[in-house]
Coordinates of C-alpha atoms in Angstrom, one line a residue:
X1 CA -15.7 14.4 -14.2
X2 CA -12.8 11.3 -14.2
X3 CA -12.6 9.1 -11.7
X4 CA -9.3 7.6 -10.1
X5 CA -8.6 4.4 -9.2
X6 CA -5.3 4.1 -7.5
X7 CA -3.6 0.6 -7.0
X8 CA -2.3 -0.1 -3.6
X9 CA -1.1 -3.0 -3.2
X10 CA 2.8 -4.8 -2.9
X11 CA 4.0 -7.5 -0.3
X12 CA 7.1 -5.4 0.7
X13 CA 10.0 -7.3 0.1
X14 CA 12.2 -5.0 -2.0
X15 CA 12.4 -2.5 1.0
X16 CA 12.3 -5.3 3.9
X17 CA 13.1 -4.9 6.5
X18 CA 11.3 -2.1 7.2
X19 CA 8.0 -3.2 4.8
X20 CA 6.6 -6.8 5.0
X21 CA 3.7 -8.4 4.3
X22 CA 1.0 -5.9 6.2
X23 CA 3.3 -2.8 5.7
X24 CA 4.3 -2.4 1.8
X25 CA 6.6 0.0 0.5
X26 CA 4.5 3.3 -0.2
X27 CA 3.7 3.2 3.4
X28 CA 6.9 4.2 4.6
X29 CA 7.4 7.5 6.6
X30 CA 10.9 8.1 5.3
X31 CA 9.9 10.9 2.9
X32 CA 9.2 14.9 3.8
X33 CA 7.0 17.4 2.6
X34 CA 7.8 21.0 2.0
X35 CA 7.4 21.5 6.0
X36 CA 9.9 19.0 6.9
X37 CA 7.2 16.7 7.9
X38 CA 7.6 13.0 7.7
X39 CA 5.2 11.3 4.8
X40 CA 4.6 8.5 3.2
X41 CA 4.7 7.9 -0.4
X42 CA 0.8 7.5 -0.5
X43 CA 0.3 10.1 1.3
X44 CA 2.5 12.1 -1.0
X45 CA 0.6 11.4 -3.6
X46 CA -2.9 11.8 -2.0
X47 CA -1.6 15.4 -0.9
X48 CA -0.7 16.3 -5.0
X49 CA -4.0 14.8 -6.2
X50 CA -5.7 17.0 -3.7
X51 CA -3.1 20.4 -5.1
X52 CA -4.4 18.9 -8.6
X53 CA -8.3 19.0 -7.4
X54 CA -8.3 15.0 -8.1
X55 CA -8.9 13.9 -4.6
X56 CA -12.7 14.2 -4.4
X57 CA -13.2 11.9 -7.7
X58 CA -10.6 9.3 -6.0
X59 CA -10.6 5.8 -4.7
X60 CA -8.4 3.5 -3.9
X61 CA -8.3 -0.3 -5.3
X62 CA -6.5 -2.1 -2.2
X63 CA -6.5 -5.6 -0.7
X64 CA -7.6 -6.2 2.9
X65 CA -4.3 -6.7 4.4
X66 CA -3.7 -2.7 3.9
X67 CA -6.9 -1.5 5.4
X68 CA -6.1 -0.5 8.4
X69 CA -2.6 1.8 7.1
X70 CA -4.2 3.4 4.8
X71 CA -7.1 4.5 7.0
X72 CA -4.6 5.0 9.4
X73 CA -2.6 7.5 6.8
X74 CA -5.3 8.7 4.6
X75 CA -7.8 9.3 6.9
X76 CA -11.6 7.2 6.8
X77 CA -12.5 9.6 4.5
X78 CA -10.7 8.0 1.6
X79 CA -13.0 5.5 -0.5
X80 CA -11.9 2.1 -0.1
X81 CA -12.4 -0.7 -2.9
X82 CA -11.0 -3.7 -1.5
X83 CA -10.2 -6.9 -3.0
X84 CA -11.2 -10.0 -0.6
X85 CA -7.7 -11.7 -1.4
X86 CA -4.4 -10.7 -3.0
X87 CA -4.9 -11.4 -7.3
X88 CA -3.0 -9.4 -9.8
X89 CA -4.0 -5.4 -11.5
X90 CA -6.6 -7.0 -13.9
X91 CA -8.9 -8.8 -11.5
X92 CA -8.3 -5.4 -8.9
X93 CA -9.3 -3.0 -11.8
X94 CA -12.4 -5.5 -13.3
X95 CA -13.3 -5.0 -9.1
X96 CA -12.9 -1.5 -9.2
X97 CA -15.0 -0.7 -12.8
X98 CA -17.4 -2.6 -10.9
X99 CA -17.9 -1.0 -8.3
X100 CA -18.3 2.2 -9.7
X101 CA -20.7 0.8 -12.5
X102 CA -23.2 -0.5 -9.9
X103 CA -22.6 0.9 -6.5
X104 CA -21.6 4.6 -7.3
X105 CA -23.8 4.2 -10.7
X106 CA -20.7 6.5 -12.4
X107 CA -22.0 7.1 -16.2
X108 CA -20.9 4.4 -18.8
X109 CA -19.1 7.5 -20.6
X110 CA -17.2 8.3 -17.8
X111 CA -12.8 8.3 -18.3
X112 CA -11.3 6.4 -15.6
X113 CA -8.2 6.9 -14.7
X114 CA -5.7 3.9 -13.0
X115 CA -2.4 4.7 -11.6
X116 CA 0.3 3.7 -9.5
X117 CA -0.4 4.7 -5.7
X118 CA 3.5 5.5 -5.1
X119 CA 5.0 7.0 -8.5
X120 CA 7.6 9.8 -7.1
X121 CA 6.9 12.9 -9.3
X122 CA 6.3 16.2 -9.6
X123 CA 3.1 18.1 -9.4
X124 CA 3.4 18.4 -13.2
X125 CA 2.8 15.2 -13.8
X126 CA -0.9 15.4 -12.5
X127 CA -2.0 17.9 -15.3
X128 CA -0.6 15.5 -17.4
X129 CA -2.7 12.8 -15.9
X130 CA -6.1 15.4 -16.7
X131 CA -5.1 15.2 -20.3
X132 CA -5.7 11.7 -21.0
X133 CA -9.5 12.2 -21.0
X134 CA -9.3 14.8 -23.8
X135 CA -6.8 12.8 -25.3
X136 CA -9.9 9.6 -25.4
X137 CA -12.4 11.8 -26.6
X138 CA -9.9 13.0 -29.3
X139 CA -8.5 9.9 -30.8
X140 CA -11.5 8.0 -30.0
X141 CA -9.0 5.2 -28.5
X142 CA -10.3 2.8 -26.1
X143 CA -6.7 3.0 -24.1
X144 CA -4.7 5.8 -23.2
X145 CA -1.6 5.4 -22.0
X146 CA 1.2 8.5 -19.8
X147 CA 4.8 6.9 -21.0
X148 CA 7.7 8.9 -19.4
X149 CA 10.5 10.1 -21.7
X150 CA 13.7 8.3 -20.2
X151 CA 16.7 10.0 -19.1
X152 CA 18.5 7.0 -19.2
X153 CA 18.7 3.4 -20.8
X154 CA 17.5 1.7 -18.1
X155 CA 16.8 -2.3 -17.8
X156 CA 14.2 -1.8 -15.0
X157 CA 11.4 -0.7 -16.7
X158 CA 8.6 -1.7 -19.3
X159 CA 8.5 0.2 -22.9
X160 CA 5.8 1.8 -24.9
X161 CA 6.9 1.8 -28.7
X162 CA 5.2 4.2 -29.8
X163 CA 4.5 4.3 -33.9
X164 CA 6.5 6.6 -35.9
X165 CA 4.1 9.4 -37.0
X166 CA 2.1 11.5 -34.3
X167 CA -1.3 12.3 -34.6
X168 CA -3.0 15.3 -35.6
X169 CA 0.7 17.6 -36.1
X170 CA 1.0 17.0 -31.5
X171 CA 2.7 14.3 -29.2
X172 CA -0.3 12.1 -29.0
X173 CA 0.7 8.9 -30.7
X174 CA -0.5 5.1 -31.6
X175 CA 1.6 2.6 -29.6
X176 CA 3.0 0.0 -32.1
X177 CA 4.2 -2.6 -28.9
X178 CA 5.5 -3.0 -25.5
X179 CA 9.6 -4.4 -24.7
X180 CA 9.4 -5.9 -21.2
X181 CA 12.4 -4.6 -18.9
X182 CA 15.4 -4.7 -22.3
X183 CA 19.3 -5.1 -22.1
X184 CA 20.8 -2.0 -22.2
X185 CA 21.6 -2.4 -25.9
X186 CA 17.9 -3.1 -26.8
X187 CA 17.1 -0.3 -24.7
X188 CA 19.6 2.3 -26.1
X189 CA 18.1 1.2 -29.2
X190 CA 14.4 1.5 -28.7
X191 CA 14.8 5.4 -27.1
X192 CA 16.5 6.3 -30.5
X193 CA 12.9 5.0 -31.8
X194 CA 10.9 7.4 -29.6
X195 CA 10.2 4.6 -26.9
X196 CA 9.0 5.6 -23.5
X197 CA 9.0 4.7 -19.8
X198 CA 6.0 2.2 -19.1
X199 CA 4.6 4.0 -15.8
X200 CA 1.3 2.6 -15.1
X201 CA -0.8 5.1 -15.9
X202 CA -4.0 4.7 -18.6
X203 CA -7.2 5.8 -19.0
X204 CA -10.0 4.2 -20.6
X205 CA -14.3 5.3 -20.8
X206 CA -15.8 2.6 -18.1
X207 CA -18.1 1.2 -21.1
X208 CA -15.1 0.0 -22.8
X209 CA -14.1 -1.8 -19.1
X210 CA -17.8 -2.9 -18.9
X211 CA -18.3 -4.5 -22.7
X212 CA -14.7 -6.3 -21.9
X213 CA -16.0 -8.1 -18.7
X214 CA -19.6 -9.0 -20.4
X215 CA -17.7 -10.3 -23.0
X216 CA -15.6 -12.5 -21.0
X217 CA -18.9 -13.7 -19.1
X218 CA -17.9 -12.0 -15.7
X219 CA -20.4 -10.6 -12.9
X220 CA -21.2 -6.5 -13.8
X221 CA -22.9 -6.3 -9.8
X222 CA -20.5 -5.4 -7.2
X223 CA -21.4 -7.7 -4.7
X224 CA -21.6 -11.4 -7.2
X225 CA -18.4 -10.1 -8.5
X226 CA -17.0 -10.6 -5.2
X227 CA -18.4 -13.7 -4.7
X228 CA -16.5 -14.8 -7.6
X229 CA -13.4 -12.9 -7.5
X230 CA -11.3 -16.1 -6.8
X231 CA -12.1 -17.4 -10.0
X232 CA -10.1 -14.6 -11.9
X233 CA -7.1 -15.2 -13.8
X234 CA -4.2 -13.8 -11.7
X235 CA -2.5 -11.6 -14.4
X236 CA -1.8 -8.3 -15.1
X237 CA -4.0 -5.8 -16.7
X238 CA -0.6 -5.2 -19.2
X239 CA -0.6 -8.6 -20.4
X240 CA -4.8 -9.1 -20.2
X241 CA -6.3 -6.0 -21.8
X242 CA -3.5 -3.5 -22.8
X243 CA -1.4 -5.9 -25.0
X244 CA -4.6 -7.1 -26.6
X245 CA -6.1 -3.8 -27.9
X246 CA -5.3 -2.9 -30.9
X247 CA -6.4 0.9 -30.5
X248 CA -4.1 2.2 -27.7
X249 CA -2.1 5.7 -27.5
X250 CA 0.3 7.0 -25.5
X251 CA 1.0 10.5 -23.9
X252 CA 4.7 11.3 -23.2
X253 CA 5.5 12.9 -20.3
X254 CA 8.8 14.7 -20.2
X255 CA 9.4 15.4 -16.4
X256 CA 10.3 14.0 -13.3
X257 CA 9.3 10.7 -12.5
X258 CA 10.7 7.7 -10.4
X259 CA 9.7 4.5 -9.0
X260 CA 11.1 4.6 -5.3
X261 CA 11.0 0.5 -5.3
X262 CA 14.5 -0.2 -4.0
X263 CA 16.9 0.9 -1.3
X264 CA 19.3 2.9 -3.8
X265 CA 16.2 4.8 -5.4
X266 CA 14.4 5.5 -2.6
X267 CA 17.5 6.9 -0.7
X268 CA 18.4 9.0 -3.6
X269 CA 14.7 11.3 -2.8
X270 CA 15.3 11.1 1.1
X271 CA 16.3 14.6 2.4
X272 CA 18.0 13.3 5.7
X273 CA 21.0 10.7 5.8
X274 CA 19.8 9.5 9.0
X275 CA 16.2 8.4 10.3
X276 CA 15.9 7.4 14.1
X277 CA 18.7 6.8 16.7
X278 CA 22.2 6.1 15.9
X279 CA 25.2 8.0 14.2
X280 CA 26.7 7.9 10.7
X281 CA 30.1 9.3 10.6
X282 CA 31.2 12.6 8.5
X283 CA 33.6 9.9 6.7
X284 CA 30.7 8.0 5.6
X285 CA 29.9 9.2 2.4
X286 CA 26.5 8.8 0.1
X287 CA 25.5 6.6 3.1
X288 CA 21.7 6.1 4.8
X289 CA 21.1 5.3 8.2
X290 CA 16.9 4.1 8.8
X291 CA 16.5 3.0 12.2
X292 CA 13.1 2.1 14.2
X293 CA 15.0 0.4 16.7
X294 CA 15.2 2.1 20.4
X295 CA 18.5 0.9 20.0
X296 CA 21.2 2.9 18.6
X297 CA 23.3 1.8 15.5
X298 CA 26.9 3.3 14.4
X299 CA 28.1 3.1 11.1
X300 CA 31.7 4.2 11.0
X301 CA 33.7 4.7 7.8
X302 CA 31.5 2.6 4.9
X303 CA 30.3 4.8 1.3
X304 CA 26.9 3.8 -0.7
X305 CA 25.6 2.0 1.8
X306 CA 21.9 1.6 3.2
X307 CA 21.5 0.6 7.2
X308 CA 17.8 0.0 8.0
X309 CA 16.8 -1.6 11.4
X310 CA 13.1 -2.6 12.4
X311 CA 11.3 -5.2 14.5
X312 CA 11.8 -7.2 11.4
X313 CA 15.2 -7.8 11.1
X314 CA 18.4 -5.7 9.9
X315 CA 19.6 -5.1 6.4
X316 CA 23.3 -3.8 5.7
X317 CA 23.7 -3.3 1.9
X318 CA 25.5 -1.7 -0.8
X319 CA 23.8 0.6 -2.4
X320 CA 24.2 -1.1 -5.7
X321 CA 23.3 -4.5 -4.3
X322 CA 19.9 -3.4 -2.8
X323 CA 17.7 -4.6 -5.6
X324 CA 19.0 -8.2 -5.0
X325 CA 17.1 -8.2 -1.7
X326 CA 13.6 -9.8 -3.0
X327 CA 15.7 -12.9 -4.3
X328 CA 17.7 -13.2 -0.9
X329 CA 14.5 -12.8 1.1
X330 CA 12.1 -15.3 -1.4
X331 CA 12.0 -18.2 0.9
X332 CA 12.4 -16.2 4.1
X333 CA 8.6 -16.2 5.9
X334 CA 8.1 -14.3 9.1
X335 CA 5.0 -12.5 11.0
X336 CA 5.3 -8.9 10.5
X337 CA 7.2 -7.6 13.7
X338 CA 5.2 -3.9 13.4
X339 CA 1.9 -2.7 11.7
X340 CA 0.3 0.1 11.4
X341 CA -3.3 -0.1 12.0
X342 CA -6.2 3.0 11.9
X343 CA -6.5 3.4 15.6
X344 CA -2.5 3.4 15.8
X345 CA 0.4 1.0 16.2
X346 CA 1.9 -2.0 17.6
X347 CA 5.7 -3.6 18.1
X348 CA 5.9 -7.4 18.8
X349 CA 8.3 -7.4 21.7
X350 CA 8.5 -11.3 22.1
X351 CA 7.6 -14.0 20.6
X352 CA 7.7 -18.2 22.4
X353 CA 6.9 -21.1 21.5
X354 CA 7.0 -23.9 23.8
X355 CA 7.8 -27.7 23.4
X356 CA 4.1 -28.5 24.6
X357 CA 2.8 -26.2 21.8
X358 CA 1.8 -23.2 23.8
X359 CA 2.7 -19.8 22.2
X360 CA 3.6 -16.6 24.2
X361 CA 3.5 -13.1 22.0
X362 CA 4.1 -9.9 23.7
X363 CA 3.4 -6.5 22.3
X364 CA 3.9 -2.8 22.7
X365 CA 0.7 -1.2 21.5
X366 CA -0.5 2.4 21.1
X367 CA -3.9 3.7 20.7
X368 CA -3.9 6.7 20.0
X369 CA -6.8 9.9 21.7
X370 CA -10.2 9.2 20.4
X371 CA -9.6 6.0 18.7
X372 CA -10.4 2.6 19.4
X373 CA -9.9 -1.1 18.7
X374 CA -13.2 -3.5 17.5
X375 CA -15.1 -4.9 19.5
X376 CA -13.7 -8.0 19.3
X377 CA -12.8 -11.4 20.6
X378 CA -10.4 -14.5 20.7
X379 CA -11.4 -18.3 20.8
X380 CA -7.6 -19.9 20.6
X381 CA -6.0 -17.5 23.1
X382 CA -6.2 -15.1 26.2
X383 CA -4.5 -11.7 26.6
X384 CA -3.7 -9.8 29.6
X385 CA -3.0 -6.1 29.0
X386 CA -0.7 -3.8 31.4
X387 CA -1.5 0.1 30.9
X388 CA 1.6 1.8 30.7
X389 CA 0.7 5.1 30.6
X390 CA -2.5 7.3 29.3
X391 CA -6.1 6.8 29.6
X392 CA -8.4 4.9 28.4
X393 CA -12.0 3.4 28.8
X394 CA -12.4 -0.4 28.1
X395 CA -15.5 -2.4 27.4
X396 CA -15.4 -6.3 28.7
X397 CA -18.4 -8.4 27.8
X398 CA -20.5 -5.1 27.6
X399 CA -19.4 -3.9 31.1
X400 CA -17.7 -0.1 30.7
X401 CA -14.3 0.9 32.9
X402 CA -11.4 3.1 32.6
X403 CA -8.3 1.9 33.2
X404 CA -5.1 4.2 33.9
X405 CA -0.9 3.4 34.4
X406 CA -0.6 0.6 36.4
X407 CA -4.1 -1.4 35.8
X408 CA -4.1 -4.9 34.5
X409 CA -6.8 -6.1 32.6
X410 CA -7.3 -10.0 32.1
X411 CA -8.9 -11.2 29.2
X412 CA -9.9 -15.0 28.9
X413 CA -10.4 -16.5 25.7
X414 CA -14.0 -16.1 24.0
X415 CA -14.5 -12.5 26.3
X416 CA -15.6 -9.5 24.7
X417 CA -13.2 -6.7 25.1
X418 CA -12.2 -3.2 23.4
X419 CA -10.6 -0.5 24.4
X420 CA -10.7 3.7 23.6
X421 CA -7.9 6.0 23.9
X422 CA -9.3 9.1 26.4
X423 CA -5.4 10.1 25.9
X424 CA -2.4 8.4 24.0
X425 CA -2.5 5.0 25.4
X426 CA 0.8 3.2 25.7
X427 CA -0.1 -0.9 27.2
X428 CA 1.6 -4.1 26.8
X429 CA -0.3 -7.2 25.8
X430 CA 0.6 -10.4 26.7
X431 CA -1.0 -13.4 24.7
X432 CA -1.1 -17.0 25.6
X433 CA -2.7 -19.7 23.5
X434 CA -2.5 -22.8 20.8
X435 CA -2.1 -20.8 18.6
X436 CA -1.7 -16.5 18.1
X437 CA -2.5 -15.4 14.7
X438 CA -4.4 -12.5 13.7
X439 CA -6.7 -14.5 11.8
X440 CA -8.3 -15.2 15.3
X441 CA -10.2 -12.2 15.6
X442 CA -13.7 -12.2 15.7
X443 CA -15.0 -8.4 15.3
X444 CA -18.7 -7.7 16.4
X445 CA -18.3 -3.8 15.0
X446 CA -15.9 -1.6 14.4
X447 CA -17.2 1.7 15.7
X448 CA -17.0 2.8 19.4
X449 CA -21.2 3.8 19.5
X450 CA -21.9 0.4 18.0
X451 CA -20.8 -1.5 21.1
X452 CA -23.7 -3.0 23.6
X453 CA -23.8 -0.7 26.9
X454 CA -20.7 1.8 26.3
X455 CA -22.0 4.5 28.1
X456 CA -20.2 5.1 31.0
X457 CA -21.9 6.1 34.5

């Protein structure tokens, strides 16, 4: 059976202000499925995986930064492969082949499959994706490659050139070269030759993958490749392995497909003008309100325009102008304001610093009913947290309580502390220290049952 590996990864700055650095793009709940529900693009596409009976074989290549949202959206059912820091596609894919080589012991002849985790399309497109390992075994290629057929000349995306004749009488064909993102003359120019949309998506036997990283004298266990990962090159599986193998083939794909990577394409797929409070006048035409705010926001009289709102910041742009939002925001560098983590959310609220050096961070935070933070603790700062409203039972240095609206629970630096949502738990934390990141997090375990005298009396 194929295996998946799907790609998550992004630092969120084409959709700021609502992604950043912990929340990337395809974790956006701006989407809806066929019940009106809110989704995310990943979990779009985990839900059409699972119609397409792909799920089970699945796993997704991530970094650690997106841990927590995508346990948080997927579920910890989902298998995790994650990077130990931020690289580029080739050193995430040598990872993943890895780890399926010596940790799941997958067969050598086994097709694996690497896609996008965000590519907008229709459930079509998946039965395409099932092809390619036919399509290995029939060309006997080492790569092969989905390239969508454009509608349009676009300068946004990569081109496979495929060569002129197909093989065997079908739509299977060698791939002559790849144009990187063309003028719109150059691109007019190489559709007329049959070129096609470069969408990610290639297949490949994991011997092929294997043989490539023994030749290039790189780790084939799971756990020394991690030891070395920082010495990878940080480049692109394109430019590393693709544009270096001489027997490659493409599939074309002649349906719907889009990369929802800016505000004017992703708008163009959202089936509701307006997201969160606020008001968008019937004079505002072609125009998107996005607003996670408790703040309302008007927009009054303005066409092709996108409004989004978040802890983060606010972003008023014209439609057209959106893309130009990654060179705007280059230099800007800020905490994320809002993250997503698997046992719920959080909100900064306020954030000091003080002449002397001490920091003050306040948060809104939400656990939600059965889940629970690690067991964890601090050595540069102290917290004191406020219940709001809920449940919840707590665990200080290995002494059980429950705490309820109104309780206030002081936590000094170095203490042992966790907490369980019995309900929805709704507190504010308040930390004080030299210096409040969230690198300074020491996590004992993770699990609720692991944690030393948690039985409650």
């Amino acid at each position: 059976m194929m295996k998946m590996v799907l790609l998550s990864g992004g630092s969120g700055k084409r959709l700021w202000p609502l992604s950043n650095e912990a929340r990337s793009k395809q974790f956006l709940k701006v989407l809806h499925n066929e019940q009106g529900e809110a989704e995310s693009m990943v979990q779009r596409v985990w839900r059409q995986l699972d119609g397409a009976g792909l799920a089970d074989d699945a796993f997704v290549a991530t970094n650690r930064a997106q841990v927590e949202m995508l346990v948080s959206q997927l579920g910890d059912g989902v298998p995790l492969i994650v990077e130990p820091e931020r690289r580029d596609t080739f050193p995430a894919i040598a990872l993943a082949a890895v780890y399926l080589h010596s940790v799941e012991q997958v067969p050598l002849d086994t097709v694996v499959t690497v896609m996008p985790v965000d590519p907008y399309v229709e459930a079509s497109f998946f039965a395409k994706v099932q092809e390619l390992e036919q399509v290995l075994s029939d060309t006997e290629a080492n790569l092969a490659l989905i390239g969508v057929v454009p509608s349009v000349p676009s300068e946004k995306y990569g081109y496979i050139v495929p060569m002129a004749d197909a093989l065997d009488g079908g739509s299977v064909r060698r791939v002559s070269h790849f144009k990187e993102k063309p003028d719109r003359v150059l691109a007019e120019q190489l559709i007329g030759r049959g070129a096609l949309w470069n969408c990610g998506v290639f297949a490949f036997r994991l011997d092929y993958m294997i043989e490539l990283l023994a030749f290039k004298g790189l780790p084939l266990e799971y756990g020394e490749l991690l030891d070395e990962y920082r010495r990878l090159p940080k480049i692109s599986f394109d430019y590393e392995v693709v544009e270096q193998e001489a027997k490659v083939v493409v599939v074309p794909y002649d349906g719907y497909w889009k990369d929802l990577g800016t505000w004017n394409t992703l708008t163009e797929e959202m089936s509701q003008s307006r997201i969160g409070t606020g008001i968008v006048t019937d004079d505002s035409a072609n125009t998107h309100l996005i607003n996670e705010l408790d703040i309302p926001v008007t927009v009054i009289g303005l066409n092709d325009v996108v409004v989004a709102a978040s802890p983060d910041g606010i972003l008023v742009t014209a439609k057209t102008e959106s893309p130009r939002i990654k060179e705007v925001m280059d230099d800007i560098r800020q905490r994320p304001m809002f993250e997503e983590r698997r046992w719920g959310h959080y909100r900064v609220v306020d954030y000091v610093k003080y002449a002397e050096g001490n920091e003050v961070l306040t948060k809104r935070i939400t656990v939600r009913s059965g889940s629970n933070i690690s067991y964890q603790l601090h050595h540069k700062r102290s917290e004191i947290w406020t219940i709001v409203s809920g449940v919840a039972d707590i665990v200080i240095n290995d002494k059980p309580y429950t705490v309820k609206p109104g309780d206030v629970v002081r936590i000094p630096e170095g203490t042992k502390h966790s907490i369980k949502g019995v309900t929805d738990v709704d507190l504010i934390e308040v930390q004080t220290g030299s210096e409040l990141i969230e690198e300074d997090i020491v996590r004992l375990c993770m699990e609720w049952r692991d944690i030393p005298l948690h039985q409650f009396i």
